[in-house]
Coordinates of C-alpha atoms in Angstrom, one line a residue:
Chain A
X1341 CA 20.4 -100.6 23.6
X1342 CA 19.6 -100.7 20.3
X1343 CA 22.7 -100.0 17.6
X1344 CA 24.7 -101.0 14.6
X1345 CA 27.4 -103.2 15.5
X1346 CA 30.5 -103.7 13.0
X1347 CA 33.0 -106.8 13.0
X1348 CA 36.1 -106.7 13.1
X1349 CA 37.3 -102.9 14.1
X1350 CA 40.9 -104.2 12.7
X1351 CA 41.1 -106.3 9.7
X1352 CA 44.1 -107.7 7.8
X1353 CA 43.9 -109.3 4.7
X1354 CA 46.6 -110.2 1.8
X1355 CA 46.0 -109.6 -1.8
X1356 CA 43.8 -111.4 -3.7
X1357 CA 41.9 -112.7 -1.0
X1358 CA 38.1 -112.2 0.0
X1359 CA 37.4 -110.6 3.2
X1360 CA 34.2 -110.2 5.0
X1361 CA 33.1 -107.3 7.2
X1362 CA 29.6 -107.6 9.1
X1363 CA 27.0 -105.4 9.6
X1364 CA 24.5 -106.1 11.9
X1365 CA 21.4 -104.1 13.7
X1366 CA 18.9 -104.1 15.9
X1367 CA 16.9 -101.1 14.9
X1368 CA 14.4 -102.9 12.8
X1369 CA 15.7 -100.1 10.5
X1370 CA 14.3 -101.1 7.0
X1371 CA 17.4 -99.6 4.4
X1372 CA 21.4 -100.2 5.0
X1373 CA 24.3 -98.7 3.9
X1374 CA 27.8 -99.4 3.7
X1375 CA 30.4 -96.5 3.2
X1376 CA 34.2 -95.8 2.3
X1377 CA 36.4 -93.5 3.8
X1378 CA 39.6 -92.5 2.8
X1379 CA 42.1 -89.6 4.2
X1380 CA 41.1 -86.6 2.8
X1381 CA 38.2 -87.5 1.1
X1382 CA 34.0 -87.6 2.2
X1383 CA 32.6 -91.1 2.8
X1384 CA 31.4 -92.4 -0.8
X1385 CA 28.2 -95.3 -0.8
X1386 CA 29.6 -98.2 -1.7
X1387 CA 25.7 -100.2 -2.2
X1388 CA 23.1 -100.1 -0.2
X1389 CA 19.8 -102.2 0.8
X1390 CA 16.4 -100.4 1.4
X1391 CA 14.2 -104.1 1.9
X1392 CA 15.5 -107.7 2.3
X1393 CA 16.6 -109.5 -0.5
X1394 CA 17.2 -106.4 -2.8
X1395 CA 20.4 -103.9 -2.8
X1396 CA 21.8 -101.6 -5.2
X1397 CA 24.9 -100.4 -6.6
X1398 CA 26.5 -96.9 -4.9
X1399 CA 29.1 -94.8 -6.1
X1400 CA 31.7 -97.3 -6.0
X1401 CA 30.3 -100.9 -6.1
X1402 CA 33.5 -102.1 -8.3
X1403 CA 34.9 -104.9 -6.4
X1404 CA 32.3 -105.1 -3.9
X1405 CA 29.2 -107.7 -3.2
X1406 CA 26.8 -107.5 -0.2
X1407 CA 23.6 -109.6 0.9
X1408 CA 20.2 -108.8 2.4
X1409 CA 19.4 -111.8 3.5
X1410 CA 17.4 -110.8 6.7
X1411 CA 16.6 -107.7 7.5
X1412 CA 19.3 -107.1 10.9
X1413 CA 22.0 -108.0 8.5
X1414 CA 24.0 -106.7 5.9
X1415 CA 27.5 -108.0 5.3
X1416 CA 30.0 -106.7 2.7
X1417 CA 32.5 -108.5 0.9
X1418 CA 35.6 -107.3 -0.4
X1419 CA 36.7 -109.0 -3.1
X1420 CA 40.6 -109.5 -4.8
X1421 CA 38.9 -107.6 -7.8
X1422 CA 38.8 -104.6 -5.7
X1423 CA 42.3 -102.4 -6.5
X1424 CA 42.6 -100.1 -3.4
X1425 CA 41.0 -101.7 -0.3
X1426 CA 42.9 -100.5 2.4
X1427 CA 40.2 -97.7 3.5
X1428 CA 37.6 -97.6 6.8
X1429 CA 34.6 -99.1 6.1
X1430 CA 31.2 -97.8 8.2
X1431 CA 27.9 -99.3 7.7
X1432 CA 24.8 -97.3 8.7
X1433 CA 20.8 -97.8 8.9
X1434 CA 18.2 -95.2 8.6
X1435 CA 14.9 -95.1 10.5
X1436 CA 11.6 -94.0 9.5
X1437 CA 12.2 -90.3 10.8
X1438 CA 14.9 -90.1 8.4
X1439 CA 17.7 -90.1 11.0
X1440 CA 21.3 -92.0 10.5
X1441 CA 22.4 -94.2 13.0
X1442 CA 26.2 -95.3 12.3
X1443 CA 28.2 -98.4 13.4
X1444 CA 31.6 -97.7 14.8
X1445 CA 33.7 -98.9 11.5
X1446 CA 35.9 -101.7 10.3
X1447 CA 39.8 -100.3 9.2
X1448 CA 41.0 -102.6 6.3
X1449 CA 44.1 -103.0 5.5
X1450 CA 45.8 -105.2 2.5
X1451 CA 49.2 -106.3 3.8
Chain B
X9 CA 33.3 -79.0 -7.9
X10 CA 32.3 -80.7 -5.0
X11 CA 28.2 -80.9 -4.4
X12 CA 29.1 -80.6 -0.6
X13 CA 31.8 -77.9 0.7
X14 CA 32.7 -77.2 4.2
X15 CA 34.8 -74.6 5.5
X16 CA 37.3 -74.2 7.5
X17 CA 39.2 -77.7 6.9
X18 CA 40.7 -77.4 9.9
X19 CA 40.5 -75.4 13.1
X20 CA 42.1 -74.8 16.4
X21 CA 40.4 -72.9 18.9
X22 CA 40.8 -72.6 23.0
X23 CA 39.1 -74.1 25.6
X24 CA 35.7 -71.7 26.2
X25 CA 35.7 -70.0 22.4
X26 CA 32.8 -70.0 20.1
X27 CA 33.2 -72.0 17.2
X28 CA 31.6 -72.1 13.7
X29 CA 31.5 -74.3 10.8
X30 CA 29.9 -73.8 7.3
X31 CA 28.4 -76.0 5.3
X32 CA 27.3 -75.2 1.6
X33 CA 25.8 -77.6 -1.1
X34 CA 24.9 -77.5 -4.8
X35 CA 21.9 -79.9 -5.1
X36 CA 18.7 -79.8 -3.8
X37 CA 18.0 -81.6 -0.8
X38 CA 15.3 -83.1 1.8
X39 CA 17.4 -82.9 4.9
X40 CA 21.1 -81.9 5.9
X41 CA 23.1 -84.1 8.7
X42 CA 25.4 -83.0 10.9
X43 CA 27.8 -85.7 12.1
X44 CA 30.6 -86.1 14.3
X45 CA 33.7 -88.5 13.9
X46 CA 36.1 -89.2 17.1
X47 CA 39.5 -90.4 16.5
X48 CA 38.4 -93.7 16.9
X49 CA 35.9 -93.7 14.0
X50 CA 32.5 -94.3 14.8
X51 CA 30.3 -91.5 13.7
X52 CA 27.5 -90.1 16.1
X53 CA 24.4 -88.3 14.6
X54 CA 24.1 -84.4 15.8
X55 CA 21.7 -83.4 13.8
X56 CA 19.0 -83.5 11.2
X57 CA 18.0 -80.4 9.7
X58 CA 15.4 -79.6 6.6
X59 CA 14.6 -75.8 7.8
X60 CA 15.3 -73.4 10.7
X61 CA 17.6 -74.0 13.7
X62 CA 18.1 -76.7 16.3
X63 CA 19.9 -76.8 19.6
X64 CA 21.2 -79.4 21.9
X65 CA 23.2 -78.2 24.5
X66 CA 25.8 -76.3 24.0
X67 CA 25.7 -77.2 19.9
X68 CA 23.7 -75.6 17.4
X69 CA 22.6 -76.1 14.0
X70 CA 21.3 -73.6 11.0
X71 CA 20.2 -74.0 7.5
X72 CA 19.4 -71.6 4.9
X73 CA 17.9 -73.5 2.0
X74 CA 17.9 -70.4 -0.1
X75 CA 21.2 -70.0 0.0
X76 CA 22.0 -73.7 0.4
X77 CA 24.2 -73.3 3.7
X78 CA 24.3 -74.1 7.4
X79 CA 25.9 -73.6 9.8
X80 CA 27.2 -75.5 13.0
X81 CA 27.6 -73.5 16.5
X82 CA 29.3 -74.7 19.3
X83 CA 29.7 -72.7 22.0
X84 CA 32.2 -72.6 25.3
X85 CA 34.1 -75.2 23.7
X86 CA 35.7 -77.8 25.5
X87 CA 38.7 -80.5 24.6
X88 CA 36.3 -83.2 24.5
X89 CA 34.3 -81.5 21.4
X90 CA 37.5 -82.2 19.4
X91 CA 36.7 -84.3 16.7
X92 CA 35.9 -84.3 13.0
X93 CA 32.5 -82.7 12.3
X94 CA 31.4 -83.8 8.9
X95 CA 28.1 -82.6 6.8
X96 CA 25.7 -84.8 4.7
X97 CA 22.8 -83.5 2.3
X98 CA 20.3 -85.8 1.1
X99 CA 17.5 -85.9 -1.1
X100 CA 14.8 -88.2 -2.4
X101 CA 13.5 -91.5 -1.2
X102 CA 16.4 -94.1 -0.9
X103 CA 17.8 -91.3 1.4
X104 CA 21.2 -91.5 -0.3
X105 CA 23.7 -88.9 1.3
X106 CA 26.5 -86.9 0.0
X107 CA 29.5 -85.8 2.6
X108 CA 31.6 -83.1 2.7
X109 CA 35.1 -83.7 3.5
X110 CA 34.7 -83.1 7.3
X111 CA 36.3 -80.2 9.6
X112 CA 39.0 -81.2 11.8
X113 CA 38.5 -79.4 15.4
X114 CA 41.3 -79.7 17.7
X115 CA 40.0 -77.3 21.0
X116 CA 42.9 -76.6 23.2
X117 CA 42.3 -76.3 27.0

């Protein structure tokens, strides 16, 4: 079945370490997304990808770097520069009919 | 003010009820998503909407875009629809979304 799948669901990092989270799809969906969600709050972009090789900066990029090296991947990194990371991250694609197909999340948290 | 607004935040309802929620937004859009979050997380798709109404089963969707508001129906609820339903508006072509905060449904049996 075709899907977004997210790695880790659980993540534990200390501060002022890099962490990882992957994104990957089988879709052949073309653009890519990764969110934030916080209590309380709607999910904010944090960059997105709409072709290999290119992405651009969301709502809250600050502390945040991504790739688009192929076109089934799109990992995020969260970096020490990034002040508040404890948050649930979801990644999502879009197809050509405009629909959104999400992955089932990554929970972050900074110990 | 927020560009998307959803009303109520939460809502408890019993097993069998019909239940609305509202959704009204500020900008102009191409399409308005209806999503659904479970406890665990992952977020499921309901629907897309850029005019009219759709059904699937026992949910229904609305939109207005004169008045820039819909509207999501569920009716006979059951335990199992109990989750956070959450609505996006987007517009223009890097199909960028904005989310409201999300209604919290707890259905009661």
């Amino acid at each position: 079945d075709g899907g977004i799948t997210q790695s880790p669901k659980y993540l534990f990092r200390k501060e002022g370490q890099n962490v990882t989270l992957s994104c990957e799809q089988n879709l052949n969906h073309d653009a890519m997304y990764w969110y934030r969600q916080d209590p309380g709050q709607g999910l904010r972009l944090i960059y997105y990808s709409q072709i290999v090789n290119d992405f651009q900066k969301g709502d809250i990029a600050e502390g945040y770097s991504v790739s688009r090296e192929k076109k089934e991947s799109f990992p995020l990194t969260v970096t020490s520069a990034q002040k508040n990371p404890t948050a649930f991250y979801l990644c999502a694609s879009i197809g050509s009919t405009g629909g959104y197909t999400f992955g089932s999340g990554t929970r972050l948290t900074v110990v | 003010k927020n560009e998307v607004e959803q009303s109520p935040q939460n809502l408890t309802a019993q097993e069998g009820e019909f239940i609305t929620i509202n959704c009204s937004y500020s900008v102009g859009i191409s399409a308005l998503h209806w999503l659904q979050q479970h406890p665990g997380g992952g977020i499921v798709s309901l629907f897309m909407l850029s005019s009219g109404k759709k059904k699937h089963g026992r949910l229904i969707a609305t939109i207005n875009i004169q008045e820039k508001h819909s509207s999501l129906h569920i009716t006979a609820s059951h335990p199992r629809d109990s989750a956070v339903y959450i609505c996006a508006v987007g517009g223009g072509s890097n199909y960028k979304l904005t989310f409201g905060k999300g209604t919290l449904l707890t259905v009661n049996p």
